[in-house]
Amino acid sequence: MIHPEQTTIQAEVHDPQILAQTRALLAACQSPREMQDAVLAAVARNEEWRGKRCLNLLAPEAPTSPTVRALLSSEVGTRAAEGHIGAVNRWFAGTKHIDEIEALCVELLKKVFAANYADHRLVASMIGNMAVYSALTEPGDMIMSIPQPVGGHSSNRYDGPAGVRGLKIVDIPFDPVELEVDLDLFRKVAPLVRPKLVALGASMTLFPFPLQAMHDIVAEWGGSVFFDGAHQLGLVAGGQFQDPLREGAAVLTGSAGKTFSGPQSGIMIWNDPRLTEPLTHSIFPVLAATHQVNRVAALAVSAAEMIAYGRVYMAQIVRNAQALGAALARRGIPVLAAHKGYTTTHQVIANVRAFGGGLEVAHRLARANIITNKNLIPGDQPDDWDRPNGLRIGTIEITRLGMHEAEMKTIADFIARILIEHVAPEDMVDDVIAFREAYQTLYYNFDNELPPHHS
Ligand SMILES: *Cc1c(COP(=O)(O)O)cnc(C)c1O
């Protein structure tokens, strides 16, 4: 017989050593309060390190404004409010002020995106994608989506919601040099596949998509385009990226906590009244019940921030990414799409194969308090997910901290000293902390408004 504890340990997906250390730590606690203190201490350590001393260059991460952060611990976050807005639509009484908050959120989201409909109940964008697939497809349907090595996300592949829905998935042809959809090839392949849905948007995202043209192609057999704008959502809101609904997408989902810079969660918007019933029904009662009204309030405020500051904030994010790409390339670090200005988004992708690969480089930089992530790039295989050759760098947080193009040169210099000049990260960390010390205020919000010397 297998000892039950053994099976538990063997089946654990998490790093077994970290869990073992934690069990030892809890075993050494004299009381439950000490266990609480262990949690609080870890949170404080992260706040001190990542919050104050690191250059956080993760592309899917954004710091929220002081008001948004405060709302996340508000009283309303303890209230139950299943259902749609309005007394008759809810299961529970006592929701009159929750109705006000949620209606403000829905109407602010519609306003930011100039859309007819919006949903505010997605506790993750991933759940929004599941809702889209369950609303707009049947198991066995054919869809097309972007493969992972050129930026696709598991959401739209066999290992995510699209796969769970039982869809058949064909790759959207993607040009690995231009880092754009290969429209000519799509024109040939799509009529053979006749996909019901084409999923655009990606996690590695540098350039716009030929959305209108792809929409027109699939419209011939009644197919439609779904834009998974997890990353680009804030850029869309700030008018710095193509506007998917205006270019033919039937529905747009996105993460509220990436470029949109609100609470980590999801947003869905659409214009066609015929989609309201299926999309909304897939959200409630299927995928969301208690939907965190504190988060909804925070989302509403971040939508108001986007209306006020989105244009200038997002434009600076893009300018900073372009400046960072150029500065890294000048220091000898290969950056993708150099021939077309590196990027039109918040992301820059470096090929760090020559420096040991994405995993090794990301961890080396983290020892100098520079936080990035390994990323698949064209030429990598999906199986290389653990040790790919790319490094993804994003400019959301450094922009919100008030940095402009000049600071991008300094950051590129830190990275080059480690990768090109082989300076030990431990010898760089004090310089990074000293540089970061001057940037501790979050701008582009009603608390702190615009950063000084904004261009
Ligand atoms: C990040 C991401 C998601 C998941 O978003 P969450 O809000 O983290 O659930 C979905 N699709 C793409 C393309 C992404 O990059």
Short mmCIF file of C-alpha atoms and ligand atoms in Angstrom, two decimals:
data_model
loop_
_atom_site.label_atom_id
_atom_site.label_comp_id
_atom_site.label_asym_id
_atom_site.label_seq_id
_atom_site.Cartn_x
_atom_site.Cartn_y
_atom_site.Cartn_z
CA MET A 1 0.00 0.00 0.00
CA ILE A 2 1.19 3.50 -0.81
CA HIS A 3 1.45 5.74 2.21
CA PRO A 4 -1.13 8.54 1.74
CA GLU A 5 1.41 11.22 2.69
CA GLN A 6 3.74 9.95 0.00
CA THR A 7 1.13 10.28 -2.72
CA THR A 8 0.33 13.81 -1.57
CA ILE A 9 3.97 14.80 -1.79
CA GLN A 10 4.49 13.16 -5.17
CA ALA A 11 1.35 14.74 -6.61
CA GLU A 12 2.26 18.24 -5.44
CA VAL A 13 2.69 20.63 -8.38
CA HIS A 14 4.53 23.18 -6.27
CA ASP A 15 8.23 23.27 -5.49
CA PRO A 16 8.45 20.52 -2.83
CA GLN A 17 11.42 22.13 -1.09
CA ILE A 18 9.63 25.45 -0.56
CA LEU A 19 6.58 23.65 0.83
CA ALA A 20 8.77 21.53 3.14
CA GLN A 21 10.54 24.64 4.48
CA THR A 22 7.15 26.24 5.08
CA ARG A 23 5.86 23.21 7.00
CA ALA A 24 8.97 23.41 9.17
CA LEU A 25 8.37 27.14 9.74
CA LEU A 26 4.73 26.52 10.77
CA ALA A 27 5.79 23.62 13.01
CA ALA A 28 8.18 25.96 14.81
CA CYS A 29 5.45 28.55 15.49
CA GLN A 30 4.36 28.75 19.13
CA SER A 31 0.82 29.88 18.25
CA PRO A 32 -1.57 30.59 15.36
CA ARG A 33 -0.76 34.27 15.80
CA GLU A 34 2.86 33.52 14.97
CA MET A 35 1.60 31.79 11.84
CA GLN A 36 -0.25 34.97 10.95
CA ASP A 37 2.90 36.97 11.61
CA ALA A 38 4.79 34.75 9.17
CA VAL A 39 2.29 35.70 6.46
CA LEU A 40 2.47 39.40 7.29
CA ALA A 41 6.25 39.34 7.30
CA ALA A 42 6.40 37.77 3.83
CA VAL A 43 3.99 40.41 2.49
CA ALA A 44 6.08 43.18 4.06
CA ARG A 45 9.28 41.77 2.59
CA ASN A 46 7.74 41.74 -0.87
CA GLU A 47 6.46 45.30 -0.48
CA GLU A 48 9.88 46.51 0.56
CA TRP A 49 11.71 44.65 -2.22
CA ARG A 50 9.40 44.59 -5.26
CA GLY A 51 7.46 47.67 -4.18
CA LYS A 52 10.36 50.01 -3.46
CA ARG A 53 13.70 48.61 -4.58
CA CYS A 54 13.09 46.81 -7.86
CA LEU A 55 12.77 47.87 -11.46
CA ASN A 56 9.61 45.90 -12.23
CA LEU A 57 9.67 45.30 -15.96
CA LEU A 58 7.08 42.53 -16.17
CA ALA A 59 4.83 43.20 -19.16
CA PRO A 60 1.61 41.87 -17.55
CA GLU A 61 2.02 43.81 -14.31
CA ALA A 62 0.79 47.28 -13.41
CA PRO A 63 0.86 49.25 -10.18
CA THR A 64 -2.56 50.57 -9.18
CA SER A 65 -3.20 54.10 -7.94
CA PRO A 66 -3.43 54.71 -4.18
CA THR A 67 -7.22 55.05 -4.44
CA VAL A 68 -7.62 51.80 -6.37
CA ARG A 69 -5.41 49.99 -3.88
CA ALA A 70 -7.36 51.36 -0.94
CA LEU A 71 -10.68 50.31 -2.47
CA LEU A 72 -9.49 46.73 -2.66
CA SER A 73 -9.76 46.49 1.11
CA SER A 74 -13.08 48.36 1.38
CA GLU A 75 -16.05 47.08 3.38
CA VAL A 76 -18.10 46.37 0.28
CA GLY A 77 -15.69 43.54 -0.54
CA THR A 78 -17.36 41.43 2.13
CA ARG A 79 -20.86 41.73 0.61
CA ALA A 80 -22.68 39.14 -1.47
CA ALA A 81 -24.28 40.36 -4.67
CA GLU A 82 -24.91 37.53 -7.11
CA GLY A 83 -26.83 38.27 -10.26
CA HIS A 84 -27.43 41.24 -12.49
CA ILE A 85 -27.78 44.84 -11.33
CA GLY A 86 -31.23 45.70 -9.89
CA ALA A 87 -33.36 44.54 -6.97
CA VAL A 88 -35.37 41.93 -8.89
CA ASN A 89 -32.27 40.53 -10.63
CA ARG A 90 -30.36 39.74 -7.44
CA TRP A 91 -30.67 36.84 -5.06
CA PHE A 92 -30.05 39.07 -2.08
CA ALA A 93 -31.72 42.13 -0.57
CA GLY A 94 -29.64 45.04 0.70
CA THR A 95 -27.80 45.68 -2.54
CA LYS A 96 -29.02 49.21 -3.36
CA HIS A 97 -25.57 50.79 -2.98
CA ILE A 98 -23.89 47.82 -4.62
CA ASP A 99 -26.18 48.42 -7.59
CA GLU A 100 -24.90 52.02 -7.68
CA ILE A 101 -21.26 50.88 -7.62
CA GLU A 102 -21.73 48.19 -10.27
CA ALA A 103 -23.76 50.46 -12.56
CA LEU A 104 -21.03 53.10 -12.29
CA CYS A 105 -18.48 50.47 -13.27
CA VAL A 106 -20.48 49.19 -16.24
CA GLU A 107 -21.22 52.69 -17.54
CA LEU A 108 -17.63 53.89 -17.04
CA LEU A 109 -16.32 50.84 -18.94
CA LYS A 110 -18.75 51.56 -21.80
CA LYS A 111 -17.53 55.16 -21.80
CA VAL A 112 -13.81 54.34 -21.86
CA PHE A 113 -14.21 51.99 -24.80
CA ALA A 114 -17.13 53.77 -26.49
CA ALA A 115 -18.91 50.39 -26.45
CA ASN A 116 -22.59 49.50 -26.15
CA TYR A 117 -22.15 46.74 -23.54
CA ALA A 118 -19.65 45.84 -20.84
CA ASP A 119 -19.37 43.22 -18.11
CA HIS A 120 -17.65 43.85 -14.81
CA ARG A 121 -17.94 40.45 -13.11
CA LEU A 122 -14.90 38.63 -14.47
CA VAL A 123 -12.50 37.92 -11.64
CA ALA A 124 -9.92 37.07 -14.32
CA SER A 125 -9.61 37.76 -18.02
CA MET A 126 -9.05 34.03 -18.48
CA ILE A 127 -12.61 33.50 -17.22
CA GLY A 128 -13.79 36.05 -19.80
CA ASN A 129 -12.17 33.95 -22.50
CA MET A 130 -13.91 30.82 -21.21
CA ALA A 131 -17.19 32.76 -21.29
CA VAL A 132 -16.61 33.77 -24.91
CA TYR A 133 -15.88 30.20 -25.98
CA SER A 134 -18.88 28.80 -24.17
CA ALA A 135 -21.16 31.55 -25.56
CA LEU A 136 -20.00 31.62 -29.16
CA THR A 137 -18.89 28.06 -29.94
CA GLU A 138 -20.03 24.45 -29.62
CA PRO A 139 -17.72 21.54 -28.82
CA GLY A 140 -16.13 20.28 -32.03
CA ASP A 141 -16.18 23.70 -33.70
CA MET A 142 -13.13 24.90 -35.59
CA ILE A 143 -11.31 28.01 -34.42
CA MET A 144 -8.01 29.63 -35.38
CA SER A 145 -5.60 31.19 -32.87
CA ILE A 146 -1.99 32.27 -32.50
CA PRO A 147 0.52 29.58 -31.43
CA GLN A 148 2.58 30.15 -28.26
CA PRO A 149 6.08 30.62 -29.80
CA VAL A 150 4.85 33.71 -31.65
CA GLY A 151 2.97 35.12 -28.69
CA GLY A 152 -0.23 33.10 -28.31
CA HIS A 153 -1.73 32.44 -24.86
CA SER A 154 -2.93 29.15 -23.39
CA SER A 155 -6.45 30.70 -23.16
CA ASN A 156 -6.94 30.22 -26.85
CA ARG A 157 -5.08 26.91 -27.24
CA TYR A 158 -5.61 23.25 -26.39
CA ASP A 159 -4.18 23.65 -22.89
CA GLY A 160 -6.66 26.41 -21.94
CA PRO A 161 -10.37 27.34 -22.15
CA ALA A 162 -10.53 26.76 -25.93
CA GLY A 163 -9.26 23.22 -25.44
CA VAL A 164 -11.55 22.57 -22.48
CA ARG A 165 -14.49 23.65 -24.66
CA GLY A 166 -13.52 20.81 -27.01
CA LEU A 167 -12.66 23.06 -29.95
CA LYS A 168 -10.44 22.11 -32.86
CA ILE A 169 -7.66 24.64 -33.16
CA VAL A 170 -5.71 25.60 -36.28
CA ASP A 171 -2.77 28.03 -36.11
CA ILE A 172 -3.14 31.53 -37.50
CA PRO A 173 -0.17 31.88 -39.90
CA PHE A 174 2.29 34.28 -38.34
CA ASP A 175 5.34 35.89 -39.93
CA PRO A 176 8.24 35.21 -37.52
CA VAL A 177 10.31 38.13 -38.79
CA GLU A 178 7.66 40.83 -39.15
CA LEU A 179 5.98 39.50 -35.98
CA GLU A 180 2.61 40.08 -37.57
CA VAL A 181 -0.12 37.82 -38.95
CA ASP A 182 0.80 36.53 -42.40
CA LEU A 183 -2.33 37.84 -44.08
CA ASP A 184 -1.60 36.34 -47.51
CA LEU A 185 -1.27 32.89 -46.02
CA PHE A 186 -4.35 33.43 -43.82
CA ARG A 187 -6.30 34.29 -46.97
CA LYS A 188 -5.39 30.85 -48.34
CA VAL A 189 -5.73 28.76 -45.17
CA ALA A 190 -8.87 30.25 -43.59
CA PRO A 191 -11.32 29.22 -46.38
CA LEU A 192 -10.11 25.62 -46.02
CA VAL A 193 -10.61 25.68 -42.25
CA ARG A 194 -13.73 27.90 -42.19
CA PRO A 195 -13.26 28.77 -38.50
CA LYS A 196 -16.32 29.83 -36.54
CA LEU A 197 -14.13 32.09 -34.44
CA VAL A 198 -10.70 33.62 -34.97
CA ALA A 199 -8.95 34.59 -31.73
CA LEU A 200 -6.56 37.52 -32.03
CA GLY A 201 -4.51 39.31 -29.39
CA ALA A 202 -1.45 37.77 -27.77
CA SER A 203 0.79 37.81 -24.72
CA MET A 204 3.84 38.74 -26.76
CA THR A 205 2.42 41.66 -28.66
CA LEU A 206 4.42 44.24 -30.55
CA PHE A 207 2.36 45.32 -33.58
CA PRO A 208 -1.30 45.69 -34.61
CA PHE A 209 -3.26 42.91 -36.33
CA PRO A 210 -4.89 43.04 -39.80
CA LEU A 211 -8.18 42.68 -37.95
CA GLN A 212 -10.57 44.27 -40.44
CA ALA A 213 -9.18 42.18 -43.32
CA MET A 214 -9.38 38.96 -41.29
CA HIS A 215 -12.91 39.82 -40.22
CA ASP A 216 -13.95 40.34 -43.84
CA ILE A 217 -12.44 36.98 -44.83
CA VAL A 218 -14.18 34.90 -42.14
CA ALA A 219 -17.46 36.85 -42.45
CA GLU A 220 -17.97 35.03 -45.76
CA TRP A 221 -19.00 31.85 -43.93
CA GLY A 222 -20.45 33.60 -40.89
CA GLY A 223 -17.26 33.40 -38.80
CA SER A 224 -16.34 36.14 -36.37
CA VAL A 225 -13.29 37.61 -34.68
CA PHE A 226 -12.73 37.56 -30.94
CA PHE A 227 -10.01 39.90 -29.67
CA ASP A 228 -8.30 38.70 -26.49
CA GLY A 229 -6.85 42.07 -25.56
CA ALA A 230 -5.53 41.01 -22.14
CA HIS A 231 -2.33 42.97 -22.72
CA GLN A 232 -3.49 45.76 -25.00
CA LEU A 233 -6.62 46.79 -23.09
CA GLY A 234 -5.16 49.98 -21.60
CA LEU A 235 -3.53 50.91 -24.91
CA VAL A 236 -6.94 50.53 -26.59
CA ALA A 237 -8.59 52.66 -23.87
CA GLY A 238 -5.90 55.32 -24.29
CA GLY A 239 -6.20 55.36 -28.08
CA GLN A 240 -2.66 54.01 -28.59
CA PHE A 241 -3.55 50.71 -30.25
CA GLN A 242 -6.04 49.58 -32.88
CA ASP A 243 -9.64 49.64 -31.64
CA PRO A 244 -10.80 46.01 -32.02
CA LEU A 245 -14.57 46.58 -31.86
CA ARG A 246 -14.34 49.31 -34.48
CA GLU A 247 -12.29 47.06 -36.78
CA GLY A 248 -14.77 44.20 -36.74
CA ALA A 249 -14.18 42.17 -33.57
CA ALA A 250 -17.44 40.84 -32.15
CA VAL A 251 -16.16 40.85 -28.58
CA LEU A 252 -13.14 42.15 -26.69
CA THR A 253 -11.89 40.66 -23.45
CA GLY A 254 -8.98 42.00 -21.49
CA SER A 255 -7.12 42.03 -18.21
CA ALA A 256 -7.89 44.99 -15.98
CA GLY A 257 -4.48 44.63 -14.31
CA LYS A 258 -2.12 44.76 -17.30
CA THR A 259 -1.83 47.99 -19.36
CA PHE A 260 -5.27 49.07 -18.08
CA SER A 261 -3.55 49.47 -14.69
CA GLY A 262 -6.56 48.56 -12.54
CA PRO A 263 -7.22 45.67 -10.12
CA GLN A 264 -6.14 42.25 -11.44
CA SER A 265 -9.30 40.85 -13.05
CA GLY A 266 -11.12 40.87 -16.40
CA ILE A 267 -13.29 43.07 -18.60
CA MET A 268 -15.54 42.14 -21.52
CA ILE A 269 -17.09 44.57 -24.01
CA TRP A 270 -19.18 44.14 -27.16
CA ASN A 271 -21.57 46.12 -29.37
CA ASP A 272 -24.03 43.63 -30.90
CA PRO A 273 -27.24 43.35 -28.82
CA ARG A 274 -27.67 39.75 -30.03
CA LEU A 275 -24.51 38.77 -28.11
CA THR A 276 -25.71 40.17 -24.80
CA GLU A 277 -27.78 37.15 -23.82
CA PRO A 278 -25.23 34.41 -24.64
CA LEU A 279 -22.18 36.28 -23.31
CA THR A 280 -23.83 37.48 -20.14
CA HIS A 281 -25.42 34.11 -19.45
CA SER A 282 -21.98 32.47 -19.75
CA ILE A 283 -20.67 34.81 -17.07
CA PHE A 284 -23.60 34.53 -14.65
CA PRO A 285 -24.72 31.94 -13.57
CA VAL A 286 -21.96 29.88 -15.21
CA LEU A 287 -18.54 31.31 -14.36
CA ALA A 288 -19.00 34.04 -11.75
CA ALA A 289 -21.32 34.32 -8.76
CA THR A 290 -19.77 36.35 -5.97
CA HIS A 291 -17.68 38.70 -8.03
CA GLN A 292 -15.81 40.84 -5.47
CA VAL A 293 -17.61 44.18 -5.34
CA ASN A 294 -14.54 45.87 -3.81
CA ARG A 295 -12.74 44.92 -7.01
CA VAL A 296 -15.66 46.28 -9.07
CA ALA A 297 -15.38 49.63 -7.25
CA ALA A 298 -11.63 49.66 -7.88
CA LEU A 299 -12.24 48.82 -11.54
CA ALA A 300 -14.71 51.69 -11.84
CA VAL A 301 -12.13 54.13 -10.48
CA SER A 302 -9.43 52.82 -12.79
CA ALA A 303 -11.82 53.37 -15.71
CA ALA A 304 -12.25 57.00 -14.60
CA GLU A 305 -8.45 57.30 -14.37
CA MET A 306 -8.20 55.99 -17.94
CA ILE A 307 -10.70 58.57 -19.15
CA ALA A 308 -8.66 61.34 -17.52
CA TYR A 309 -5.08 60.14 -18.04
CA GLY A 310 -5.20 57.15 -20.41
CA ARG A 311 -4.10 58.97 -23.53
CA VAL A 312 -0.97 60.60 -22.10
CA TYR A 313 -0.09 57.64 -19.82
CA MET A 314 -0.37 55.02 -22.57
CA ALA A 315 1.49 57.19 -25.12
CA GLN A 316 4.40 57.49 -22.68
CA ILE A 317 4.37 53.73 -22.05
CA VAL A 318 4.80 53.13 -25.81
CA ARG A 319 7.47 55.83 -26.19
CA ASN A 320 9.38 54.34 -23.26
CA ALA A 321 9.22 50.83 -24.78
CA GLN A 322 10.55 52.14 -28.09
CA ALA A 323 13.33 54.04 -26.32
CA LEU A 324 14.22 51.00 -24.21
CA GLY A 325 14.36 48.76 -27.31
CA ALA A 326 16.67 51.20 -29.07
CA ALA A 327 18.89 51.62 -26.01
CA LEU A 328 19.25 47.86 -25.47
CA ALA A 329 20.09 47.32 -29.15
CA ARG A 330 22.68 50.10 -29.02
CA ARG A 331 24.33 48.30 -26.09
CA GLY A 332 24.57 45.07 -28.13
CA ILE A 333 21.55 43.16 -26.87
CA PRO A 334 19.55 41.72 -29.81
CA VAL A 335 15.98 43.03 -29.77
CA LEU A 336 13.26 41.61 -32.02
CA ALA A 337 11.80 43.74 -34.84
CA ALA A 338 14.71 46.19 -34.87
CA HIS A 339 13.93 46.90 -38.55
CA LYS A 340 10.54 48.31 -37.64
CA GLY A 341 11.18 50.33 -34.51
CA TYR A 342 11.04 47.41 -32.01
CA THR A 343 7.46 47.85 -30.83
CA THR A 344 4.19 49.78 -30.89
CA THR A 345 3.08 48.55 -27.46
CA HIS A 346 4.35 48.38 -23.88
CA GLN A 347 6.62 45.41 -24.68
CA VAL A 348 10.15 44.87 -25.91
CA ILE A 349 11.40 41.36 -26.68
CA ALA A 350 15.11 40.56 -26.48
CA ASN A 351 16.72 37.44 -27.88
CA VAL A 352 19.00 36.41 -25.01
CA ARG A 353 20.12 33.07 -26.38
CA ALA A 354 23.76 34.29 -26.48
CA PHE A 355 23.58 35.24 -22.78
CA GLY A 356 22.30 31.88 -21.52
CA GLY A 357 18.61 31.93 -22.48
CA GLY A 358 15.48 33.51 -20.99
CA LEU A 359 15.28 31.55 -17.74
CA GLU A 360 18.92 32.06 -16.81
CA VAL A 361 18.94 35.74 -17.79
CA ALA A 362 15.68 36.58 -15.99
CA HIS A 363 17.03 35.08 -12.76
CA ARG A 364 20.43 36.75 -13.17
CA LEU A 365 18.76 40.16 -13.62
CA ALA A 366 16.48 39.52 -10.64
CA ARG A 367 19.60 39.23 -8.44
CA ALA A 368 20.19 42.87 -9.40
CA ASN A 369 16.55 43.76 -8.61
CA ILE A 370 15.59 43.95 -12.29
CA ILE A 371 12.44 41.88 -12.81
CA THR A 372 11.63 40.48 -16.27
CA ASN A 373 10.34 37.17 -17.64
CA LYS A 374 11.52 34.40 -19.92
CA ASN A 375 9.47 34.20 -23.11
CA LEU A 376 9.08 31.93 -26.10
CA ILE A 377 10.20 33.61 -29.32
CA PRO A 378 9.96 32.52 -32.96
CA GLY A 379 12.31 29.55 -33.43
CA ASP A 380 11.47 28.13 -29.99
CA GLN A 381 9.14 25.12 -29.79
CA PRO A 382 6.08 25.07 -27.50
CA ASP A 383 7.94 22.39 -25.47
CA ASP A 384 10.70 24.94 -24.78
CA TRP A 385 8.33 26.88 -22.48
CA ASP A 386 10.60 26.21 -19.47
CA ARG A 387 13.84 27.28 -21.15
CA PRO A 388 13.02 29.59 -24.07
CA ASN A 389 15.40 32.03 -25.74
CA GLY A 390 13.42 35.23 -25.28
CA LEU A 391 13.19 37.83 -22.56
CA ARG A 392 10.06 39.99 -22.34
CA ILE A 393 10.40 43.48 -20.93
CA GLY A 394 7.49 45.85 -20.23
CA THR A 395 7.32 49.55 -19.43
CA ILE A 396 4.00 49.92 -17.56
CA GLU A 397 5.26 50.31 -14.00
CA ILE A 398 8.36 52.37 -14.72
CA THR A 399 6.17 54.76 -16.72
CA ARG A 400 3.60 55.07 -13.94
CA LEU A 401 6.48 55.87 -11.58
CA GLY A 402 7.17 58.93 -13.73
CA MET A 403 10.03 57.77 -15.95
CA HIS A 404 10.55 59.07 -19.47
CA GLU A 405 12.87 58.25 -22.39
CA ALA A 406 16.05 59.42 -20.61
CA GLU A 407 15.59 56.88 -17.83
CA MET A 408 15.29 54.07 -20.39
CA LYS A 409 18.97 54.59 -21.27
CA THR A 410 19.91 54.11 -17.62
CA ILE A 411 17.87 50.91 -17.40
CA ALA A 412 19.36 49.54 -20.64
CA ASP A 413 22.77 50.36 -19.20
CA PHE A 414 22.08 48.35 -16.03
CA ILE A 415 21.02 45.35 -18.14
CA ALA A 416 24.01 45.67 -20.49
CA ARG A 417 26.48 45.88 -17.63
CA ILE A 418 25.26 42.50 -16.44
CA LEU A 419 24.80 40.77 -19.81
CA ILE A 420 27.53 42.32 -21.95
CA GLU A 421 30.17 43.42 -19.43
CA HIS A 422 29.54 40.44 -17.13
CA VAL A 423 29.36 42.54 -13.98
CA ALA A 424 28.06 40.35 -11.15
CA PRO A 425 24.40 41.22 -10.42
CA GLU A 426 25.23 41.47 -6.70
CA ASP A 427 27.68 44.27 -7.55
CA MET A 428 24.95 46.14 -9.43
CA VAL A 429 22.13 45.91 -6.94
CA ASP A 430 23.05 49.02 -4.93
CA ASP A 431 23.09 51.13 -8.10
CA VAL A 432 19.64 49.85 -9.05
CA ILE A 433 18.24 50.55 -5.57
CA ALA A 434 19.74 54.06 -5.56
CA PHE A 435 18.26 54.80 -8.99
CA ARG A 436 14.83 53.44 -8.04
CA GLU A 437 14.79 55.43 -4.78
CA ALA A 438 13.96 58.64 -6.65
CA TYR A 439 10.84 57.04 -8.22
CA GLN A 440 8.36 56.10 -5.52
CA THR A 441 5.21 58.00 -6.53
CA LEU A 442 2.58 56.57 -8.86
CA TYR A 443 1.24 59.08 -11.38
CA TYR A 444 -1.53 59.28 -13.98
CA ASN A 445 -4.29 59.18 -11.36
CA PHE A 446 -6.38 61.65 -9.31
CA ASP A 447 -4.14 61.16 -6.26
CA ASN A 448 -0.90 62.35 -7.84
CA GLU A 449 -1.90 63.52 -11.34
CA LEU A 450 0.83 63.83 -13.99
CA PRO A 451 4.54 63.23 -13.32
CA PRO A 452 6.96 66.15 -13.25
CA HIS A 453 8.57 67.11 -16.60
CA HIS A 454 6.04 65.12 -18.57
CA SER A 455 6.56 65.59 -22.29
C1 LIG B 1 -2.52 37.43 -19.43
C2 LIG B 1 -3.35 36.88 -20.52
C3 LIG B 1 -4.57 36.27 -20.26
C4 LIG B 1 -5.05 35.97 -18.85
O1 LIG B 1 -5.45 37.12 -18.21
P1 LIG B 1 -5.77 37.07 -16.63
O2 LIG B 1 -6.40 38.39 -16.37
O3 LIG B 1 -4.45 36.93 -15.96
O4 LIG B 1 -6.68 35.95 -16.38
C5 LIG B 1 -5.37 35.88 -21.32
N1 LIG B 1 -4.96 36.07 -22.59
C6 LIG B 1 -3.77 36.64 -22.89
C7 LIG B 1 -3.41 36.83 -24.31
C8 LIG B 1 -2.92 37.06 -21.86
O5 LIG B 1 -1.74 37.58 -22.15
#
